[in-house]
JSON list of C-alpha atoms in Angstrom, two decimals:
[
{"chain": "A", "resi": 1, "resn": "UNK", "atom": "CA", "xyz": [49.52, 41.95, 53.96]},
{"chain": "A", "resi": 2, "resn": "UNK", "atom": "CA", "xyz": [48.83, 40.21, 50.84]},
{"chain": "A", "resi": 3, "resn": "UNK", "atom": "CA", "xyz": [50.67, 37.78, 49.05]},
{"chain": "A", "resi": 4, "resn": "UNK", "atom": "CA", "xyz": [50.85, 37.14, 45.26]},
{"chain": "A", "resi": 5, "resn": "UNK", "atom": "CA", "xyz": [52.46, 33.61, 44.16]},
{"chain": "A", "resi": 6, "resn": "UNK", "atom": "CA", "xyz": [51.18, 34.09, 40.69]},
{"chain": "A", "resi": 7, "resn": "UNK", "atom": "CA", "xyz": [49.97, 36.21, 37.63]},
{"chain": "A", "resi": 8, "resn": "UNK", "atom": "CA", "xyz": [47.11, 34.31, 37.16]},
{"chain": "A", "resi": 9, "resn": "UNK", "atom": "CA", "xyz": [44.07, 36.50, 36.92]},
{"chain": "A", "resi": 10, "resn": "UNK", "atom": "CA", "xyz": [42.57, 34.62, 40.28]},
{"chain": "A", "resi": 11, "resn": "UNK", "atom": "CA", "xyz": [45.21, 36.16, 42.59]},
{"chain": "A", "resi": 12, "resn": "UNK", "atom": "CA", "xyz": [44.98, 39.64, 41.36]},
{"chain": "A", "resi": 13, "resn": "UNK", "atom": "CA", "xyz": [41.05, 39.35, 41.84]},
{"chain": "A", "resi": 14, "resn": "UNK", "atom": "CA", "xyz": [41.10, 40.09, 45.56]},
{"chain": "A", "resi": 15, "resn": "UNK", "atom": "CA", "xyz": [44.19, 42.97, 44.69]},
{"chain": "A", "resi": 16, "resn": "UNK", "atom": "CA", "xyz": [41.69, 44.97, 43.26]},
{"chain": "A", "resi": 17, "resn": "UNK", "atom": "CA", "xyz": [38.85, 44.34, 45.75]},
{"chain": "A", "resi": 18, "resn": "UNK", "atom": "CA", "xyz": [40.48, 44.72, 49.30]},
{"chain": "A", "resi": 19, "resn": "UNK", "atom": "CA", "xyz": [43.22, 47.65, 47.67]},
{"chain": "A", "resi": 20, "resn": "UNK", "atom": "CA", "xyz": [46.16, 47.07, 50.05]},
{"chain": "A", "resi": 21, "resn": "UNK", "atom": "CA", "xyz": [47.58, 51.32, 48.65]},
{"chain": "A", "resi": 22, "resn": "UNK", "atom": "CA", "xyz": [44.24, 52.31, 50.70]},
{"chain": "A", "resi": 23, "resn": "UNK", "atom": "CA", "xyz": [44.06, 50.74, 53.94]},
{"chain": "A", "resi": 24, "resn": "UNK", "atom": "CA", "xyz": [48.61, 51.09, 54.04]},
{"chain": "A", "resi": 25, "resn": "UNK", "atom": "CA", "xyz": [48.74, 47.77, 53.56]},
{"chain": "A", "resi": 26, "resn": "UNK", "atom": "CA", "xyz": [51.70, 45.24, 51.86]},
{"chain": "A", "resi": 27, "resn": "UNK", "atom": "CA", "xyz": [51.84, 42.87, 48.99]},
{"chain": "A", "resi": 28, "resn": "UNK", "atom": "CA", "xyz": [54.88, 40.20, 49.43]},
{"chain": "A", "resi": 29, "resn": "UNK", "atom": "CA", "xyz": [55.30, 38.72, 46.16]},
{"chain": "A", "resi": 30, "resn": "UNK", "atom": "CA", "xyz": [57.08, 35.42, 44.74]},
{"chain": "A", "resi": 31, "resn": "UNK", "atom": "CA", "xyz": [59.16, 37.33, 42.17]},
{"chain": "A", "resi": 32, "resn": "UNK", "atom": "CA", "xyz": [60.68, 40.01, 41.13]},
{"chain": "A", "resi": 33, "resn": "UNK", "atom": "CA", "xyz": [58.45, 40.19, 37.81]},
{"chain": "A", "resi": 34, "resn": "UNK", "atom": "CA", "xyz": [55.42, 40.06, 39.76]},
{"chain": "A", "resi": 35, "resn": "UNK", "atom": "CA", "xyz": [56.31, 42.71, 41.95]},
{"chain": "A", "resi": 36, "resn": "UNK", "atom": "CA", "xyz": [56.68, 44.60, 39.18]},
{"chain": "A", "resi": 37, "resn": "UNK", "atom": "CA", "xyz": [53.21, 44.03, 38.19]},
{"chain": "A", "resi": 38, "resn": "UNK", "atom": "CA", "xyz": [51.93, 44.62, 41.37]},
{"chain": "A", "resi": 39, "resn": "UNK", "atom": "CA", "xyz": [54.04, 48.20, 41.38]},
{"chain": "A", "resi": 40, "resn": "UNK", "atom": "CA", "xyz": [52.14, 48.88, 38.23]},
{"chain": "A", "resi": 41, "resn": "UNK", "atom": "CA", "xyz": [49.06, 48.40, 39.57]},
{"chain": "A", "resi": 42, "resn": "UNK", "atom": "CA", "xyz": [49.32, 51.11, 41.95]},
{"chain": "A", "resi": 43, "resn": "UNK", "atom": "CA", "xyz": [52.77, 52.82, 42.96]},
{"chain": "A", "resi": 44, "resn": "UNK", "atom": "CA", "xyz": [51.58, 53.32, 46.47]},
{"chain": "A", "resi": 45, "resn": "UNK", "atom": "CA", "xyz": [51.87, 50.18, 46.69]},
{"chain": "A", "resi": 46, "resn": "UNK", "atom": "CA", "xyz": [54.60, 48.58, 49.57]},
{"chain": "A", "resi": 47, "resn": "UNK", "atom": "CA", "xyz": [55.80, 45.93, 47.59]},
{"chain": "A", "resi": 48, "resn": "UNK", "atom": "CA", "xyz": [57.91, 43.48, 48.82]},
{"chain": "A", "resi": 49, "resn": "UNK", "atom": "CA", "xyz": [59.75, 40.67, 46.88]},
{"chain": "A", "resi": 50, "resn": "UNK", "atom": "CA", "xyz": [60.78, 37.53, 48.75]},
{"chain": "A", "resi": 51, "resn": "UNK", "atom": "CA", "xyz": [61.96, 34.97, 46.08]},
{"chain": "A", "resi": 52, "resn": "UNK", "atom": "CA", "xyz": [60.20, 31.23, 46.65]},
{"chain": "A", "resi": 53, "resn": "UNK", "atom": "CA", "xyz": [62.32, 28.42, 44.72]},
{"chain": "A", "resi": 54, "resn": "UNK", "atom": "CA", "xyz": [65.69, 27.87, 44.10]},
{"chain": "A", "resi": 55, "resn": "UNK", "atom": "CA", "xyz": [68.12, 28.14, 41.82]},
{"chain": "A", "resi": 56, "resn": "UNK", "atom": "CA", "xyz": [69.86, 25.88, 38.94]},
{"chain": "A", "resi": 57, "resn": "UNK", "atom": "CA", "xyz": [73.26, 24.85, 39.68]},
{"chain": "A", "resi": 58, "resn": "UNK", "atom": "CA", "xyz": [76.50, 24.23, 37.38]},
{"chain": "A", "resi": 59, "resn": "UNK", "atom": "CA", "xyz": [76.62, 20.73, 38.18]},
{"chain": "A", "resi": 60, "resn": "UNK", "atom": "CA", "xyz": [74.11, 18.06, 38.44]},
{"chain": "A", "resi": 61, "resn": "UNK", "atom": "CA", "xyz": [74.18, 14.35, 38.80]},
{"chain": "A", "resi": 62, "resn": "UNK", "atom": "CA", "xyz": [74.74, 12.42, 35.74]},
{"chain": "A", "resi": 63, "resn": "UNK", "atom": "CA", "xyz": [73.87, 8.58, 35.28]},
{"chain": "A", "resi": 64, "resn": "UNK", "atom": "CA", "xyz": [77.00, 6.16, 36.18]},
{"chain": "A", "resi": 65, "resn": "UNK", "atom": "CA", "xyz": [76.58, 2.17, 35.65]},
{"chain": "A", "resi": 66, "resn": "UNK", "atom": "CA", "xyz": [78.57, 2.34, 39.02]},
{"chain": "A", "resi": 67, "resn": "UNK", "atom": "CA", "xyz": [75.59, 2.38, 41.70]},
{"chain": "A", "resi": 68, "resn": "UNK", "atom": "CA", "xyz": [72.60, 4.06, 42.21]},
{"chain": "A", "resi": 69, "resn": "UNK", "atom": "CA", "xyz": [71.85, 6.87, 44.74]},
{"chain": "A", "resi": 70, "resn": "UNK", "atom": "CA", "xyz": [69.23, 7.61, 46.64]},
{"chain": "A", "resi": 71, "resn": "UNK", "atom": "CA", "xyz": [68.75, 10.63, 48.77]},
{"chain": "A", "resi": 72, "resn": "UNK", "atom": "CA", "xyz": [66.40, 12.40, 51.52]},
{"chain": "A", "resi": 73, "resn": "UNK", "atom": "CA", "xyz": [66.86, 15.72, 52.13]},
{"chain": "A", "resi": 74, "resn": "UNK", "atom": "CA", "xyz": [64.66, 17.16, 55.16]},
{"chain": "A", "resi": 75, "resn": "UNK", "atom": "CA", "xyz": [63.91, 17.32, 58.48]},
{"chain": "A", "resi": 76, "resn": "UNK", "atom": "CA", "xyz": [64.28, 13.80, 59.93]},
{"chain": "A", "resi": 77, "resn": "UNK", "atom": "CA", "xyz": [61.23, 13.05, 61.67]},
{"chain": "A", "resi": 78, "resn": "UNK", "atom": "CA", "xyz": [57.92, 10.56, 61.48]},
{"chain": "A", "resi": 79, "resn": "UNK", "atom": "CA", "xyz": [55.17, 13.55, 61.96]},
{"chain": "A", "resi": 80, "resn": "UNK", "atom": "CA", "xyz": [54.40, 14.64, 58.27]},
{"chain": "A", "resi": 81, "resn": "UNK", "atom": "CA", "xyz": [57.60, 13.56, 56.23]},
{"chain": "A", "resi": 82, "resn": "UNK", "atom": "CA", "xyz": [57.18, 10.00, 57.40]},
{"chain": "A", "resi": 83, "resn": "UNK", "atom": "CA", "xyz": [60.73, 9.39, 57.72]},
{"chain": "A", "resi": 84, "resn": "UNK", "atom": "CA", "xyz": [60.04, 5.55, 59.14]},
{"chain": "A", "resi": 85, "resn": "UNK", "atom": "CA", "xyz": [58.79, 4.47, 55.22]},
{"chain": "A", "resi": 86, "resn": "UNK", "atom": "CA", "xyz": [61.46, 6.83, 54.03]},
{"chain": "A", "resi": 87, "resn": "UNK", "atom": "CA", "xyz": [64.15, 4.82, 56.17]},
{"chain": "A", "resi": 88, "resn": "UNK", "atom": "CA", "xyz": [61.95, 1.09, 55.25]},
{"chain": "A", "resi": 89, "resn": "UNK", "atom": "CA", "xyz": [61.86, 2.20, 51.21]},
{"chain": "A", "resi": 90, "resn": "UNK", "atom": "CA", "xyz": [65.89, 3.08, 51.17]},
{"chain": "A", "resi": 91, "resn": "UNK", "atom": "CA", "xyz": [66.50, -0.40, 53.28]},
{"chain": "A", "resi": 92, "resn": "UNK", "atom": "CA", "xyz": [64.54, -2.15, 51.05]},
{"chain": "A", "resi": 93, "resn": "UNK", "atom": "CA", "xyz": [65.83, -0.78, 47.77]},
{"chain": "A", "resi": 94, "resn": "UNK", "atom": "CA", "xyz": [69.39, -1.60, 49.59]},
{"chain": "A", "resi": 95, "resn": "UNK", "atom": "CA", "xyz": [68.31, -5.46, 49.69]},
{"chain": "A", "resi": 96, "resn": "UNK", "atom": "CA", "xyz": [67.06, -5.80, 46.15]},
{"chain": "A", "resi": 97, "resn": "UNK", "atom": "CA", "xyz": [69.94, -4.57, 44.75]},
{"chain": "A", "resi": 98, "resn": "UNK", "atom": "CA", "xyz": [73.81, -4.59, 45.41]},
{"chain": "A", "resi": 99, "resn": "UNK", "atom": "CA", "xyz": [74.33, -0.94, 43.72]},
{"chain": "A", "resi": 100, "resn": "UNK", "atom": "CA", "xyz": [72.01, 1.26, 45.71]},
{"chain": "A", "resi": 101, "resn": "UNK", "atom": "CA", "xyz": [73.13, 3.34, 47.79]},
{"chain": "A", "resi": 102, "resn": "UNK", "atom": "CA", "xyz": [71.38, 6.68, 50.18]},
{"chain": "A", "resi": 103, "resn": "UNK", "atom": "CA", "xyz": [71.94, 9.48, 51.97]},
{"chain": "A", "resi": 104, "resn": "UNK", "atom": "CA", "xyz": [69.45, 10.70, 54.59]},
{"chain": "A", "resi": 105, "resn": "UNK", "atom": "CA", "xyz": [70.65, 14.40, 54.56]},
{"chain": "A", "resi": 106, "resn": "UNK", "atom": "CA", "xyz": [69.33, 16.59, 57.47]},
{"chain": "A", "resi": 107, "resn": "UNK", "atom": "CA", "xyz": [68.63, 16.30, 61.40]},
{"chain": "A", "resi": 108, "resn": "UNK", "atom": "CA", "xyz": [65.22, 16.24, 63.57]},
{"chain": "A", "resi": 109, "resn": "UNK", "atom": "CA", "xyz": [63.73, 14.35, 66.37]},
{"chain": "A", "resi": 110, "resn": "UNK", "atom": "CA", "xyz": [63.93, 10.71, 64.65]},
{"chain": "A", "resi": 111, "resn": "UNK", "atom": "CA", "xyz": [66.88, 10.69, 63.68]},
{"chain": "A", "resi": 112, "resn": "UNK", "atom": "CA", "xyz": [68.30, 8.30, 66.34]},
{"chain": "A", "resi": 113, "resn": "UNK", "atom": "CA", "xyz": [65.58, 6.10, 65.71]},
{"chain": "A", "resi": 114, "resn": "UNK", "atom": "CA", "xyz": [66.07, 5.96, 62.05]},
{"chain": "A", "resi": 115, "resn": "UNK", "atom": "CA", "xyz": [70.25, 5.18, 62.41]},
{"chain": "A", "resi": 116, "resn": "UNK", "atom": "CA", "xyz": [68.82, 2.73, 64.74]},
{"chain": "A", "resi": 117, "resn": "UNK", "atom": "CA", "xyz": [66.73, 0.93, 62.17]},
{"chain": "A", "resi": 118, "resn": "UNK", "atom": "CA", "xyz": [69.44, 0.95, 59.62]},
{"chain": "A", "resi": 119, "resn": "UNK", "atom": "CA", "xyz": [71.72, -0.26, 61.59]},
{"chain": "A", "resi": 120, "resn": "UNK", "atom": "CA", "xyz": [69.24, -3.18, 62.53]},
{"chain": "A", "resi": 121, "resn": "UNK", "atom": "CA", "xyz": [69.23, -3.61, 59.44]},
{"chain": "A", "resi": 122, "resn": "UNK", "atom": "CA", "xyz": [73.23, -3.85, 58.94]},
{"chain": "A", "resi": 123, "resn": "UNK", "atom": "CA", "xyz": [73.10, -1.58, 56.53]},
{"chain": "A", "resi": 124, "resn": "UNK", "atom": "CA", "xyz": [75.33, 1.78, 57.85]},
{"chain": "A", "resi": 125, "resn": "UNK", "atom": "CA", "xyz": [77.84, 1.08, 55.05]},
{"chain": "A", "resi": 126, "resn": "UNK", "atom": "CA", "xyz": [75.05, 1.76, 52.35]},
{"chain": "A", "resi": 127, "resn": "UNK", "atom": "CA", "xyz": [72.67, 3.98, 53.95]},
{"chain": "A", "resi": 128, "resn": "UNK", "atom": "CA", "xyz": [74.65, 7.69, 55.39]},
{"chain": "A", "resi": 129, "resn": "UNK", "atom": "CA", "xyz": [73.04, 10.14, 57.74]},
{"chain": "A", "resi": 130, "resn": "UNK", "atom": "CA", "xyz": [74.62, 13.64, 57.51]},
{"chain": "A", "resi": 131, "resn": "UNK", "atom": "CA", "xyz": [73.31, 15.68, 59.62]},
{"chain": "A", "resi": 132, "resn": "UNK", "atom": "CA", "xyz": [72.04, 18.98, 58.42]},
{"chain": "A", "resi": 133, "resn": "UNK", "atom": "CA", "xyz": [74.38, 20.33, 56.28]},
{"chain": "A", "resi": 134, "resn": "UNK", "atom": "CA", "xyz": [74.56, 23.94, 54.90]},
{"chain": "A", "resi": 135, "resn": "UNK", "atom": "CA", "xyz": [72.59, 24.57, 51.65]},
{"chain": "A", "resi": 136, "resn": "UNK", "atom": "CA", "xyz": [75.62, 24.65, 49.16]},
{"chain": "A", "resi": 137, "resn": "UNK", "atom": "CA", "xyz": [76.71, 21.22, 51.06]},
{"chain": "A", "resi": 138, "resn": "UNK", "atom": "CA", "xyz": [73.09, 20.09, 50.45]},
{"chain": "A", "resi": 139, "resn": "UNK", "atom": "CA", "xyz": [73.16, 20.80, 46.55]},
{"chain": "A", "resi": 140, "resn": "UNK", "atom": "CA", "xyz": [76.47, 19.05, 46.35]},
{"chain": "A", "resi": 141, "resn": "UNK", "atom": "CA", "xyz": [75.06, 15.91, 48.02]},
{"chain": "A", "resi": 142, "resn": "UNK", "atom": "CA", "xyz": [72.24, 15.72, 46.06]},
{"chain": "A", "resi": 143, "resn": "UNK", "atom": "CA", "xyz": [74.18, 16.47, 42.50]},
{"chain": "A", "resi": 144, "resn": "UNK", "atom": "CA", "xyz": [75.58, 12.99, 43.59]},
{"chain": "A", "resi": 145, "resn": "UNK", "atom": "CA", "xyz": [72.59, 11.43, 43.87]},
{"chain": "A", "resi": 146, "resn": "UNK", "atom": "CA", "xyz": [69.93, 10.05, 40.93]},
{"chain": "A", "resi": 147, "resn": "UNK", "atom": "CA", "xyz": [66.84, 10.28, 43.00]},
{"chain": "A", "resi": 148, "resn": "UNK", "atom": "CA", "xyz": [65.31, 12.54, 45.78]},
{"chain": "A", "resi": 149, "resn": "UNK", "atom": "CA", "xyz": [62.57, 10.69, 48.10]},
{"chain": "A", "resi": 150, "resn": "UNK", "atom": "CA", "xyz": [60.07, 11.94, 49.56]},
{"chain": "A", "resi": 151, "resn": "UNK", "atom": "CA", "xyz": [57.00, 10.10, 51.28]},
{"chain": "A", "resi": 152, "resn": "UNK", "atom": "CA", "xyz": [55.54, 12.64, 52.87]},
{"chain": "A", "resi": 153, "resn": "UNK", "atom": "CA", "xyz": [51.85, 12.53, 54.53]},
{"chain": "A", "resi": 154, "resn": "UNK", "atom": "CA", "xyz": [51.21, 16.17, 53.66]},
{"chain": "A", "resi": 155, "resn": "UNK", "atom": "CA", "xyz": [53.53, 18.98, 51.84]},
{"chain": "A", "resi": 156, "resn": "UNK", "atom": "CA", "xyz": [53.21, 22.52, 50.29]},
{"chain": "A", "resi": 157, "resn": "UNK", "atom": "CA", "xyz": [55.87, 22.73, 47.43]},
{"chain": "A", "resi": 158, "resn": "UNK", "atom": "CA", "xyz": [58.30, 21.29, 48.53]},
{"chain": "A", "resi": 159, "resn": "UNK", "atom": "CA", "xyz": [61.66, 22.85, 48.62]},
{"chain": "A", "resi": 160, "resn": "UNK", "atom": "CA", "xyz": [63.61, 19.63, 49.03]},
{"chain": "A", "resi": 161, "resn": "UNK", "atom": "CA", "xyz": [62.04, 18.32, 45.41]},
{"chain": "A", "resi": 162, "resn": "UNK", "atom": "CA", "xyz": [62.78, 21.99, 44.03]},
{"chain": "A", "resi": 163, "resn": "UNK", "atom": "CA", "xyz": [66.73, 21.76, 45.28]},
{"chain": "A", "resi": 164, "resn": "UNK", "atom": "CA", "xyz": [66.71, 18.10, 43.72]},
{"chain": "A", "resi": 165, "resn": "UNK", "atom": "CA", "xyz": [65.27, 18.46, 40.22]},
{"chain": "A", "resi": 166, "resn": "UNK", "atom": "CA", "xyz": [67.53, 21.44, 40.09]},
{"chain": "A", "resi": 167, "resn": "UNK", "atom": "CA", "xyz": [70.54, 18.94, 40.61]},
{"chain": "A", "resi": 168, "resn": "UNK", "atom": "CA", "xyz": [69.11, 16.64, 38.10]},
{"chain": "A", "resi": 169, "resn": "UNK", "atom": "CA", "xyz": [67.70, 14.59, 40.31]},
{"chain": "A", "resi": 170, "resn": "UNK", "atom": "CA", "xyz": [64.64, 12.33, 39.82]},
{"chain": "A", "resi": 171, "resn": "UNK", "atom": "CA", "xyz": [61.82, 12.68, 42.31]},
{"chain": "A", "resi": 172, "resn": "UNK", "atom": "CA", "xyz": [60.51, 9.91, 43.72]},
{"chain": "A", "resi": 173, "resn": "UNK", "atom": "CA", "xyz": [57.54, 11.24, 45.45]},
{"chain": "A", "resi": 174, "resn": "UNK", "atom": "CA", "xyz": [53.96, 9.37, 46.92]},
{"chain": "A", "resi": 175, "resn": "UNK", "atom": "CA", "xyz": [50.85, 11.08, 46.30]},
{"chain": "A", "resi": 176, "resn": "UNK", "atom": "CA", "xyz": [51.02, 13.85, 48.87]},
{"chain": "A", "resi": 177, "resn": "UNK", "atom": "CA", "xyz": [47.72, 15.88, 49.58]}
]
């Protein structure tokens, strides 16, 4: 099985030398256009077309002079998303100034810890844990919000960013390898 994320000449490059049609192997492709490339390459092909992204949404958040939202959408939990400087950032931001407000928006191991902290931190009336929610529930939290954070230690593309800037939402984002 191959997969194609791109039509940049690099990824077709080992298409042509390993010839998936021969050996009754299958491309999985990012879209439906380039599965329609790879179809045209060779119609023997098994093609298969498993959309990566998401998609734009009627409404998005819009600025207010009211308060200032934060969010965090993803797995709640210190191993690779970091969720302690998430949870330390949101507090913070909470302290400096009277209008912030965040929602931590999914579930995982940490998450007791993390309502823990913020209640430490007598802050549960600013900062909200949901739970996880289901997706449409997810793009309505975040079309509330004005910025996504993420503090990640390491990340792909990250669908949580991809769901936010498609809300409107500014990411906040450290450098993630």
């Amino acid at each position: 099985i191959m997969t194609l994320h791109s039509d940049e000449e690099d990824y077709w490059k080992p298409l042509s030398a390993v010839r998936p049609d021969r050996c009754r192997g299958s491309v999985v492709t990012v879209s439906k256009t380039i599965g329609e490339k790879a179809t045209a390459c060779s119609s023997r092909l098994n093609v298969q077309v498993i959309p990566y992204g998401v998609s734009p949404i009627d409404s998005v958040a819009k600025w207010n002079s009211q308060g200032f939202r934060v969010a965090y959408s993803g797995r709640v939990m210190e191993h690779q998303k970091r969720i302690s400087l998430v949870i330390d950032t949101m507090i913070e931001a909470c302290r400096l100034h009277p209008k912030v407000d965040c929602v931590v928006i999914g579930d995982g191991g940490d998450l007791s810890a993390m309502k823990q902290r913020v209640e430490n931190a007598e802050l549960s009336d600013r900062i909200v844990f949901t739970g996880r929610l289901e997706p449409e529930e997810v793009r309505k939290k975040l079309a509330e919000a004005h910025a996504i954070l993420l503090m990640s230690d390491f990340e792909g593309l990250p669908v949580a960013l991809l769901e936010g800037m498609a809300c409107g939402v500014v990411p906040i984002a450290r450098r993630i390898p």
